[in-house]
Structures are given as structure tokens and as C-alpha cells.
């Protein structure tokens, strides 16, 4: 198959010593960036762009891709260890990941996260190699009505995420929707709920919010109670996943990779939404749904596999069509343009060495990351043993610096702290956070696409029901909502 | 015990205050890293152009120049920050039409007045605005599009990036009002999603800068129907003026300093930037990124900004856009 | 005896707090609905700015009503957190955080971080001044090198370094 020979061609390039070096530097820096909460790959890629001017284009892009990948791996580390999601894609990992860490099982959590990410990443790359051109076309089929239905379906998944009181979860979701409306309404140029602050024109930023809700609230909870110390210092149970862990995680990883990759093809989906979808799905498919959130390995394996697969998925529209699916991709695009490489269908034909070299380097990078991360696990686990009075100031410091570096704006830090309080109070009152985050992310997207669709159809709702993809998602949404009712009816029948 | 503690603290504190970075000996301008503020997210059109130029600028000044992104509110947060910042010449602003001209008209609570709070120090390049349709669209020329639109009101849609404060939005509004067609306005958060929607054929047209559109035009996914300024790579694309609509905005990128900058540093910066912008490597990189490099003296630049201000005021008065 | 009274006080505090939150949702729901109304609801076929927030705030209102009714029927309070939360620590920590965020740009990274760490270790960690100062200094310098120099994150200089 010609693709295989292209791959070998690419490998030849990727395995050159210089490129191996750049790849390694990239994944190293990327992992570091990923581990530090808030400091996203965007800032780093932006910073390293000038350095990469001095280096041949292929090597530069290899390094940038490595940073991006490494960051995806590293983000889960803080989620698991200290309940701080470094970026939107790691939020779900906090749920079970941190609980596992508190039970002394941080090692297996980190391990399965690394392996799961590797498997998903490899899967994504394989798909990229063989299906890139064909899949790219799929991304273009999504217009406003399709997005809207997709978001609607995802919002309905809120019901899957609720484990305790359904009403409380819905309240959280509604709150998320409301928080998402803050900011300028682009369609009408009116600013909603900003009370005059220019900072809020663009809305409340996501990353400080999740860092605060999960990370800061965790610190507050810990310094507010005397109990924490004893738990961690006694039981560190092993550094790697056990055979049972592997058995439990196998299907979640597979499902996570598949869903993550295919949703990644949809530009603009972001890294967070697929993880929510996957988590919700796993809860429903599992034989013990009530255990999710208490620290089970499936709750870590699935989202981690998912966000790596999504990351690979996002490369396809970028490299084959020149359409960036996220802010980091937009940076990539910019970088490629500066080097004179135009992404798009012409990239493959005009600069095959870039395309295939980069793709091959992703394999290499993925492998490097696994090799890098596994030995680091015992080290990370030991971090938890640092006395808390030293650890928590460091955590807070890293969060503040991370939040500040997002936009060089101390208001982001203030937002983070405020949501730390909110998160603390909500958790104390037994309200669940994931529905809030999900609605906060999806609400605005849903609303905007709804209004765009209506603008396109000049007010008619029929636009949602004549387009096949849209119909597909709506049906799933209805099915999901009706599921509890159907179940009840079936139970009544058999009674 | 308490006094000892306090004295220790004070000593340590003073120690930190005195600590200077290695280049602490006061010398001529620039005496430390220059901060070039880009009031948009990294990767955007202004950001990339700025990085290309500052790369060369740091070589001309033999001092490091760092790009700092302070995004928010269509560039007004970062620009506002520079307006209030220390005006000794080490903090500069990268600006474009959207952040410095349109914002004063269409956004509330803008914390600066471009003409009073900033002085231009260099005009770097222009990004011609193009009107594009998807390659699957039946319209081959601007005239065809307008004709169809006039004959069939309510059928066509256009994609816009951002609210009225963005240049693509402004240009589309101008076209809409001058031609009188009824177009449905589909708003997106950024240029990327807007372009994607047009490529996919979900929306009929959009107006955007040459820089981000270049790759798609070359690959054949988008067809340009008109441009605000002739582009050497595409000589058959007519300008808006040729088609009879001269009021489309010129999108420029340039660099500014706070108005109170002393004349010494200002002169040094102006000359260094002039040299940087003449460097063939920089010019080539700007072209690769889709800009049309163009230079004006700071005085000509101020004059152009003034003219754009007047033009927009006029338009706002006549057509009541945004009100 | 004292412990019993403390425990009881806490139970009451916690119970009321939960209910108070419900009323908070109710009020917020109404308030936001009103604000959304002013933002112009538009029509179903052409939603205005206020359409979604209005629906969402009404939903909030009704959901909290349901929850209120639900918890009204519960005779037993669910088992609350028996351990007494150390609110003093939490509030102090929050104060430090807010002050840190506030003076961060004005004072500069190194001095602010220095003070921040000292305060946290001394008053929450309850360790000695020497340890606090040493850790503060070490952390401030090392993190400056790490974030500011190595990772080139743009950290503010503050008034002392101009």
C-alpha cells in the first residue's frame, strides 16, 4: 500500500538524529508544560516560535507537535495527584483519578493514564495515516445545525453524569448555562451580565474556572480539615496497574479512543466535550455505575484515552484542510504559514516530507512519552508524600502563576480563586461539579449554533430536521432523555 | 523576638528589592527587555506579523524584545494596559484597525483614545480584505453575486468573525449597505470557524484578510471575488473600488508607543523598526504569512488613522450601524 | 458537654446552610430572569440576547422550588460532615490568595511570592518564622528561575525593578 511506503519515507526523516532530538525536546517541554496547571501548550508554542525560526521547517514542526502531545500527556498528572485540571481535557480525569490517589493508588492511575494515552495516540496516528484525506471531508459536513444538535445531545448526557440527586445536578447544569451566558452576545453586540467590566466582555474564561472549582477547592477543603495527612502517608499501593486494572480498562480505552478520535475530527469540539461524553457512556455501560467517582480505573482510562485520541483527531482537519480545530491548532497553522508551508491539500503534495515526517514523528513522540512518563511515576507518587504544609503553598503558587500566564492578566487569578470558594461551598453541600462544567462549556456553543441555524433558515426550525447528521444527533438526544422512562416502562411490564 | 523577626524580614525584603538583573547598569535606551504587547491571542494575524518583525527588531536594537499576549475585548484590554503603562519606551503596542480604530466606535468602556494615548512608531504591513465564496458556489464574479442577491432577497448569508468591532464584520456591513442586499448575518467567535463554515458551503460568503485566506484560495476551496487592494499573486481579482465600492477598510498592522514616550527612545525605536522592516528576510516572511509589506512614516500613519476615524464617523452617522 | 453543644451548633449551621442555598437559587433565578427580560427576549424564531438566560433562570427557579419541596419532606438530615471545618484557615488562605493576585503585578513576582509563601507557611502551616522565611525566599527565587527564565513566562517586574 502506498501509505505504508509513505510512512517508511516519513520514518526515515523522523528518525534522523537532529529530528529525534527536536522531537525529544518537544515532548519534554510539552510534558513539563502539561504538568504545570494553567500553562497551556498555546503559550509555550507561542514562546518557542522564534527559536524555531532558526531551524529547518520539518524539525520545527516536529518539535511543536511534540510539545502539543507532551502537554496532553502531562495534564493528567496534576489532575490525578492534586485534583487540579491543567486544562479542559483533564477535568474528568480529576473525578476518579484523584480519588484513586487518595486511596493510595496514584501509581496505577498514572500508569493506566500513560498507557491509555499511548494506545489512543497510536490509534489516532494510524487512522491519520490511512484515512486522512477521506476523513477530512467529514469535518466540513458540520454546519451550524449539525453542531447545534451535537451540543444538544451532549447536554442531554448531563443526565448520565448525575450520580446523586438529579435535581441538584440539573441545578448545577442550569448554573453552568447561566455562567456561560456572561459576555458579549456577538449576534446583537449586547453585553450580558458584565456590569461594566471590560474583562467580562469575552465571557468567563474556562481554565481559571475549572482550576478553581477543582484544584483550589481541594486545597481549601484540605486545609480546613485535619484528616488528610494520615490517609496518604500510610498506604501507597504499588506503582503500576495490576492485571485486573488492565482487564477493567481494556474496553474503556478502546471506546475512549474511538469516540475521542472521531469527535476530534469535528472542528471546534474542543478537548473537554469528548471526555464528558465518554465518561457518561462508560457510566451507563458499566456493571457498577455507582462506583464511578469513587476511584475506579475505568474512570481514568476512558477519558485519558479519549483526550489523546481527540488530540490526534484535531490534526486531520489541520494538516489536510488547513482548518484549525482549536486555538493550539491555529498557532500551528500560523507557524506553518511562516515557514512558507501552506497546510491544506497542497501540503501533502508539495511538501510530502513535512507531512509524513511529522506524522511519523508522532509515533516516535508517542513512544518517547511513554518511556519518559513511566519511570517518572514513582517520582510523582512521592510528591504526594511531601508534608502538606509545604505542598499546598506550592500548589497554590503554581495555580496562580499558571492562571496568570494564560493571558498575562491577574483577573484570571481572581476568577480562579473566586471559583475556588464556589467549588468548596458546592462540594460541601453535595452538589456535583461535572454537570456545571459541561453546561458551562456547551451552553454557549449550543445557543450560538441555534441562533446561527435560525439565522440561516430565516427563523424556521425545519433546518434541523432535513439534514441527516442533525437528525442523527437529535434522535440520540431524544433516546438518551427517554431512556429512564423506557426503563421504567419495561420494569413495569415485567412486574 | 518580634523585633528580630521584623528586622530579618525587612532585611530580606530590601535584599530582593535591590537585586537587579545582570544588565542593571543604567545605559542608553534600551536598558532592559522591551515588551511588545499584542492584545490578541497567540496565533492570530497580528500576533504572527508582530513576531516576525520583533524577531528582526531585537537584532537591530541588539536587545531582547519579548512578545506578550494580553487578549480580551477585541484588543482593548491589552491596548488599555499599554496606554496606562510606564512610558519610558520599553513597553510597546502592536495594533490593528480593529483594536485601535473600530473599538473606539463600537465598544463600550474602551479605556483609551487611540489618537490621544498612542503615537505610531511604525507601519508594518497591510492585509488586504477579500470577499470569498466557496468553490462550490455558482457565482464567479462580484457582479454576479450582487445581481443574485438583489434579485433574490432573503437567500444569501454571510459569515462574520466577531461582533461589529472586527474588520471583516465592518467590511461586510459596508458592502451590505452599499449594495442594499438582504443578507443573513451569521456570527462566529473567530476567523477560523467563520472560514470553515464558508469552505463547507454552509454559509455563502465571508470577508477576511488575505493572510488567513491564502492557503484556501490556493488549494481551490475558496474563490475570491474582490479585494481591497490589488494582490500581485492574483491579478484578475478586481478591487472593490473597481467594482464601485471604495469604502472598504484598509487593514493595517503597526506598532505604537504610549503618547508620553520621551523623544530619545522614540527616535531610536522608529529608526530601528525602519531598518527591521526593510530587511529582505523579514519582508519575505511577512509575505509568506500573507501580508503585503508596506511602509509609511509615523506622520503618514497618524494621518491615515485620522482619515479612517473620519470615514467611520461618517458611515456611522449615515447608516447608523451598531445603533 | 461543651463538645456536645459544639456538635449541635454545627448541625444547625450546616442544616440551615443547605436550605439557605436553596433560597439563594430561588432569588438568583428570579433576579436573572428579570435581567434577561431587559436584555430583550426576541421571539422563538429569532431569539434575542435575553432568551436563553431567561429560560435558564426560570429553570433554576423551578428546580430550586422542587428541591425545596423535596427536602421539606425529609424528616432526617442526611449524615453531615461530623468533623468541624477549620474556617479560620480557609478564610485566611483566601485572603492571602486575593491579596497575592491583587499585588502581583504591582509589587512584582519575586517579592509577592516571597510574602505569600511566608504567610501561608507561618499562619496556616503553623511552622516557625525561620522555616517560613527560608522556604519563601527559596521558592520565590527558584520559581522565578523556573517560570520566568527557563519557561519564559512573562512575570511582572513590579515597582522595584523599573
PDB file of C-alpha atoms in Angstrom, chain A residues 310-481:
ATOM      1  CA  UNK A 310      -9.092  13.751  20.184  1.00  0.00           C
ATOM      2  CA  UNK A 311      -5.746  15.498  20.011  1.00  0.00           C
ATOM      3  CA  UNK A 312      -4.758  13.309  17.072  1.00  0.00           C
ATOM      4  CA  UNK A 313      -8.163  13.758  15.531  1.00  0.00           C
ATOM      5  CA  UNK A 314      -7.685  17.514  15.553  1.00  0.00           C
ATOM      6  CA  UNK A 315      -4.595  17.234  13.402  1.00  0.00           C
ATOM      7  CA  UNK A 316      -6.508  15.848  10.480  1.00  0.00           C
ATOM      8  CA  UNK A 317      -8.562  18.890   9.561  1.00  0.00           C
ATOM      9  CA  UNK A 318      -5.456  20.951  10.160  1.00  0.00           C
ATOM     10  CA  UNK A 319      -2.977  19.097   8.027  1.00  0.00           C
ATOM     11  CA  UNK A 320      -5.285  18.094   5.246  1.00  0.00           C
ATOM     12  CA  UNK A 321      -7.558  21.083   5.011  1.00  0.00           C
ATOM     13  CA  UNK A 322      -5.818  23.829   6.816  1.00  0.00           C
ATOM     14  CA  UNK A 323      -8.683  24.178   9.251  1.00  0.00           C
ATOM     15  CA  UNK A 324      -7.622  24.579  12.857  1.00  0.00           C
ATOM     16  CA  UNK A 325      -9.865  22.811  15.335  1.00  0.00           C
ATOM     17  CA  UNK A 326      -8.640  24.674  18.374  1.00  0.00           C
ATOM     18  CA  UNK A 327      -6.502  27.565  19.491  1.00  0.00           C
ATOM     19  CA  UNK A 328      -3.364  25.447  19.605  1.00  0.00           C
ATOM     20  CA  UNK A 329      -4.061  24.281  16.097  1.00  0.00           C
ATOM     21  CA  UNK A 330      -4.435  27.877  14.999  1.00  0.00           C
ATOM     22  CA  UNK A 331      -0.944  28.508  16.316  1.00  0.00           C
ATOM     23  CA  UNK A 332       0.304  25.553  14.378  1.00  0.00           C
ATOM     24  CA  UNK A 333      -1.299  26.946  11.312  1.00  0.00           C
ATOM     25  CA  UNK A 334       0.413  30.238  11.877  1.00  0.00           C
ATOM     26  CA  UNK A 335       3.736  28.530  12.352  1.00  0.00           C
ATOM     27  CA  UNK A 336       3.332  26.541   9.165  1.00  0.00           C
ATOM     28  CA  UNK A 337       2.486  29.686   7.261  1.00  0.00           C
ATOM     29  CA  UNK A 338       5.559  31.483   8.475  1.00  0.00           C
ATOM     30  CA  UNK A 339       7.706  28.680   7.196  1.00  0.00           C
ATOM     31  CA  UNK A 340       6.014  29.033   3.885  1.00  0.00           C
ATOM     32  CA  UNK A 341       4.257  25.707   4.226  1.00  0.00           C
ATOM     33  CA  UNK A 342       0.633  26.040   3.395  1.00  0.00           C
ATOM     34  CA  UNK A 343      -1.475  23.498   5.155  1.00  0.00           C
ATOM     35  CA  UNK A 344      -4.242  22.098   3.128  1.00  0.00           C
ATOM     36  CA  UNK A 345      -4.482  19.521   0.403  1.00  0.00           C
ATOM     37  CA  UNK A 346      -1.414  21.032  -1.186  1.00  0.00           C
ATOM     38  CA  UNK A 347       0.723  20.296   1.833  1.00  0.00           C
ATOM     39  CA  UNK A 348       0.785  16.598   1.176  1.00  0.00           C
ATOM     40  CA  UNK A 349       1.652  17.016  -2.473  1.00  0.00           C
ATOM     41  CA  UNK A 350       4.040  19.957  -2.255  1.00  0.00           C
ATOM     42  CA  UNK A 351       5.852  19.056   0.910  1.00  0.00           C
ATOM     43  CA  UNK A 352       5.409  15.357   1.482  1.00  0.00           C
ATOM     44  CA  UNK A 353       8.455  15.285   3.700  1.00  0.00           C
ATOM     45  CA  UNK A 354       6.785  17.659   6.113  1.00  0.00           C
ATOM     46  CA  UNK A 355       3.505  15.829   6.264  1.00  0.00           C
ATOM     47  CA  UNK A 356       4.863  12.321   6.531  1.00  0.00           C
ATOM     48  CA  UNK A 357       7.830  13.347   8.594  1.00  0.00           C
ATOM     49  CA  UNK A 358       5.560  14.958  11.153  1.00  0.00           C
ATOM     50  CA  UNK A 359       3.152  12.054  11.205  1.00  0.00           C
ATOM     51  CA  UNK A 360       5.972   9.564  11.653  1.00  0.00           C
ATOM     52  CA  UNK A 361       7.462  11.713  14.384  1.00  0.00           C
ATOM     53  CA  UNK A 362       4.168  11.476  16.202  1.00  0.00           C
ATOM     54  CA  UNK A 363       4.649   7.725  16.506  1.00  0.00           C
ATOM     55  CA  UNK A 364       8.137   8.310  17.756  1.00  0.00           C
ATOM     56  CA  UNK A 365       6.980  11.045  20.072  1.00  0.00           C
ATOM     57  CA  UNK A 366       4.221   8.910  21.497  1.00  0.00           C
ATOM     58  CA  UNK A 367       6.680   6.146  22.253  1.00  0.00           C
ATOM     59  CA  UNK A 368       9.114   8.596  23.789  1.00  0.00           C
ATOM     60  CA  UNK A 369       6.401   9.955  26.020  1.00  0.00           C
ATOM     61  CA  UNK A 370       5.523   6.542  27.304  1.00  0.00           C
ATOM     62  CA  UNK A 371       9.144   5.772  28.032  1.00  0.00           C
ATOM     63  CA  UNK A 372       9.569   9.160  29.701  1.00  0.00           C
ATOM     64  CA  UNK A 373       6.458   9.022  31.808  1.00  0.00           C
ATOM     65  CA  UNK A 374       6.507   5.506  33.202  1.00  0.00           C
ATOM     66  CA  UNK A 375       9.752   5.824  35.166  1.00  0.00           C
ATOM     67  CA  UNK A 376       8.576   9.163  36.441  1.00  0.00           C
ATOM     68  CA  UNK A 377       5.562   7.613  38.128  1.00  0.00           C
ATOM     69  CA  UNK A 378       7.296   6.630  41.372  1.00  0.00           C
ATOM     70  CA  UNK A 379       8.652  10.159  41.484  1.00  0.00           C
ATOM     71  CA  UNK A 380       5.241  11.704  41.077  1.00  0.00           C
ATOM     72  CA  UNK A 381       3.767   9.440  43.674  1.00  0.00           C
ATOM     73  CA  UNK A 382       6.430  10.511  46.132  1.00  0.00           C
ATOM     74  CA  UNK A 383       5.311  14.093  45.573  1.00  0.00           C
ATOM     75  CA  UNK A 384       2.176  13.218  47.463  1.00  0.00           C
ATOM     76  CA  UNK A 385       4.292  12.370  50.449  1.00  0.00           C
ATOM     77  CA  UNK A 386       5.606  15.904  50.796  1.00  0.00           C
ATOM     78  CA  UNK A 387       4.210  17.312  54.041  1.00  0.00           C
ATOM     79  CA  UNK A 388       1.103  19.189  53.234  1.00  0.00           C
ATOM     80  CA  UNK A 389       2.156  22.432  54.881  1.00  0.00           C
ATOM     81  CA  UNK A 390       4.875  22.635  52.221  1.00  0.00           C
ATOM     82  CA  UNK A 391       2.885  21.155  49.398  1.00  0.00           C
ATOM     83  CA  UNK A 392      -0.162  23.334  49.491  1.00  0.00           C
ATOM     84  CA  UNK A 393       1.636  26.698  49.188  1.00  0.00           C
ATOM     85  CA  UNK A 394       3.439  25.262  46.166  1.00  0.00           C
ATOM     86  CA  UNK A 395       0.180  24.059  44.669  1.00  0.00           C
ATOM     87  CA  UNK A 396      -1.398  27.448  45.195  1.00  0.00           C
ATOM     88  CA  UNK A 397       1.625  29.198  43.761  1.00  0.00           C
ATOM     89  CA  UNK A 398       1.672  27.031  40.658  1.00  0.00           C
ATOM     90  CA  UNK A 399      -2.020  27.581  40.136  1.00  0.00           C
ATOM     91  CA  UNK A 400      -1.680  31.322  40.432  1.00  0.00           C
ATOM     92  CA  UNK A 401       1.261  31.523  38.081  1.00  0.00           C
ATOM     93  CA  UNK A 402      -0.437  29.156  35.685  1.00  0.00           C
ATOM     94  CA  UNK A 403      -3.658  31.117  35.687  1.00  0.00           C
ATOM     95  CA  UNK A 404      -1.778  34.378  35.266  1.00  0.00           C
ATOM     96  CA  UNK A 405       0.218  33.074  32.305  1.00  0.00           C
ATOM     97  CA  UNK A 406      -2.890  32.231  30.375  1.00  0.00           C
ATOM     98  CA  UNK A 407      -3.456  35.793  29.355  1.00  0.00           C
ATOM     99  CA  UNK A 408      -0.990  37.788  31.412  1.00  0.00           C
ATOM    100  CA  UNK A 409      -3.959  39.071  33.332  1.00  0.00           C
ATOM    101  CA  UNK A 410      -4.277  38.897  37.092  1.00  0.00           C
ATOM    102  CA  UNK A 411      -8.053  38.977  36.761  1.00  0.00           C
ATOM    103  CA  UNK A 412      -7.823  35.372  35.656  1.00  0.00           C
ATOM    104  CA  UNK A 413      -6.247  34.561  39.004  1.00  0.00           C
ATOM    105  CA  UNK A 414      -9.048  36.360  40.801  1.00  0.00           C
ATOM    106  CA  UNK A 415     -11.605  34.356  38.845  1.00  0.00           C
ATOM    107  CA  UNK A 416      -9.819  31.163  39.769  1.00  0.00           C
ATOM    108  CA  UNK A 417      -9.801  31.995  43.481  1.00  0.00           C
ATOM    109  CA  UNK A 418     -13.445  33.009  43.438  1.00  0.00           C
ATOM    110  CA  UNK A 419     -14.449  29.786  41.816  1.00  0.00           C
ATOM    111  CA  UNK A 420     -12.338  28.035  44.369  1.00  0.00           C
ATOM    112  CA  UNK A 421     -14.704  29.358  47.004  1.00  0.00           C
ATOM    113  CA  UNK A 422     -17.684  28.418  44.895  1.00  0.00           C
ATOM    114  CA  UNK A 423     -16.334  24.935  44.354  1.00  0.00           C
ATOM    115  CA  UNK A 424     -15.640  24.494  48.036  1.00  0.00           C
ATOM    116  CA  UNK A 425     -19.150  25.510  49.037  1.00  0.00           C
ATOM    117  CA  UNK A 426     -20.798  23.418  46.367  1.00  0.00           C
ATOM    118  CA  UNK A 427     -18.857  20.331  47.301  1.00  0.00           C
ATOM    119  CA  UNK A 428     -19.636  20.801  50.943  1.00  0.00           C
ATOM    120  CA  UNK A 429     -23.319  20.940  50.095  1.00  0.00           C
ATOM    121  CA  UNK A 430     -23.043  17.830  47.972  1.00  0.00           C
ATOM    122  CA  UNK A 431     -23.638  19.412  44.628  1.00  0.00           C
ATOM    123  CA  UNK A 432     -21.824  17.762  41.754  1.00  0.00           C
ATOM    124  CA  UNK A 433     -19.411  19.772  39.658  1.00  0.00           C
ATOM    125  CA  UNK A 434     -19.211  17.960  36.280  1.00  0.00           C
ATOM    126  CA  UNK A 435     -22.723  18.953  35.167  1.00  0.00           C
ATOM    127  CA  UNK A 436     -21.804  22.562  35.829  1.00  0.00           C
ATOM    128  CA  UNK A 437     -18.641  22.370  33.786  1.00  0.00           C
ATOM    129  CA  UNK A 438     -20.330  20.519  30.963  1.00  0.00           C
ATOM    130  CA  UNK A 439     -23.145  23.040  30.732  1.00  0.00           C
ATOM    131  CA  UNK A 440     -20.713  25.932  31.063  1.00  0.00           C
ATOM    132  CA  UNK A 441     -18.745  24.677  28.082  1.00  0.00           C
ATOM    133  CA  UNK A 442     -21.613  23.508  25.934  1.00  0.00           C
ATOM    134  CA  UNK A 443     -24.308  26.032  26.771  1.00  0.00           C
ATOM    135  CA  UNK A 444     -22.846  28.961  24.845  1.00  0.00           C
ATOM    136  CA  UNK A 445     -21.929  26.718  21.916  1.00  0.00           C
ATOM    137  CA  UNK A 446     -25.433  25.329  21.767  1.00  0.00           C
ATOM    138  CA  UNK A 447     -27.032  28.730  21.960  1.00  0.00           C
ATOM    139  CA  UNK A 448     -24.782  30.280  19.322  1.00  0.00           C
ATOM    140  CA  UNK A 449     -25.288  27.469  16.875  1.00  0.00           C
ATOM    141  CA  UNK A 450     -29.007  27.502  17.476  1.00  0.00           C
ATOM    142  CA  UNK A 451     -29.165  31.171  16.623  1.00  0.00           C
ATOM    143  CA  UNK A 452     -26.893  30.741  13.645  1.00  0.00           C
ATOM    144  CA  UNK A 453     -29.048  27.948  12.333  1.00  0.00           C
ATOM    145  CA  UNK A 454     -32.139  30.043  12.769  1.00  0.00           C
ATOM    146  CA  UNK A 455     -30.430  32.953  11.052  1.00  0.00           C
ATOM    147  CA  UNK A 456     -29.579  30.703   8.116  1.00  0.00           C
ATOM    148  CA  UNK A 457     -33.059  29.306   7.861  1.00  0.00           C
ATOM    149  CA  UNK A 458     -34.584  32.719   8.486  1.00  0.00           C
ATOM    150  CA  UNK A 459     -36.380  31.529  11.598  1.00  0.00           C
ATOM    151  CA  UNK A 460     -37.520  28.117  10.562  1.00  0.00           C
ATOM    152  CA  UNK A 461     -36.835  25.141  12.817  1.00  0.00           C
ATOM    153  CA  UNK A 462     -37.118  22.731   9.952  1.00  0.00           C
ATOM    154  CA  UNK A 463     -33.449  23.163   9.170  1.00  0.00           C
ATOM    155  CA  UNK A 464     -32.647  20.753  11.983  1.00  0.00           C
ATOM    156  CA  UNK A 465     -34.839  18.060  10.617  1.00  0.00           C
ATOM    157  CA  UNK A 466     -33.859  17.989   6.995  1.00  0.00           C
ATOM    158  CA  UNK A 467     -30.150  17.457   7.396  1.00  0.00           C
ATOM    159  CA  UNK A 468     -29.151  13.845   8.044  1.00  0.00           C
ATOM    160  CA  UNK A 469     -26.344  14.391  10.535  1.00  0.00           C
ATOM    161  CA  UNK A 470     -28.513  16.698  12.533  1.00  0.00           C
ATOM    162  CA  UNK A 471     -31.360  14.194  12.607  1.00  0.00           C
ATOM    163  CA  UNK A 472     -28.919  11.557  13.803  1.00  0.00           C
ATOM    164  CA  UNK A 473     -27.821  13.544  16.831  1.00  0.00           C
ATOM    165  CA  UNK A 474     -31.306  14.649  17.708  1.00  0.00           C
ATOM    166  CA  UNK A 475     -32.505  11.069  17.717  1.00  0.00           C
ATOM    167  CA  UNK A 476     -29.730  10.083  20.088  1.00  0.00           C
ATOM    168  CA  UNK A 477     -30.606  13.010  22.313  1.00  0.00           C
ATOM    169  CA  UNK A 478     -34.247  12.005  22.462  1.00  0.00           C
ATOM    170  CA  UNK A 479     -33.263   8.419  23.102  1.00  0.00           C
ATOM    171  CA  UNK A 480     -30.981   9.426  25.942  1.00  0.00           C
ATOM    172  CA  UNK A 481     -33.659  11.537  27.554  1.00  0.00           C
TER     173      UNK A 481
END
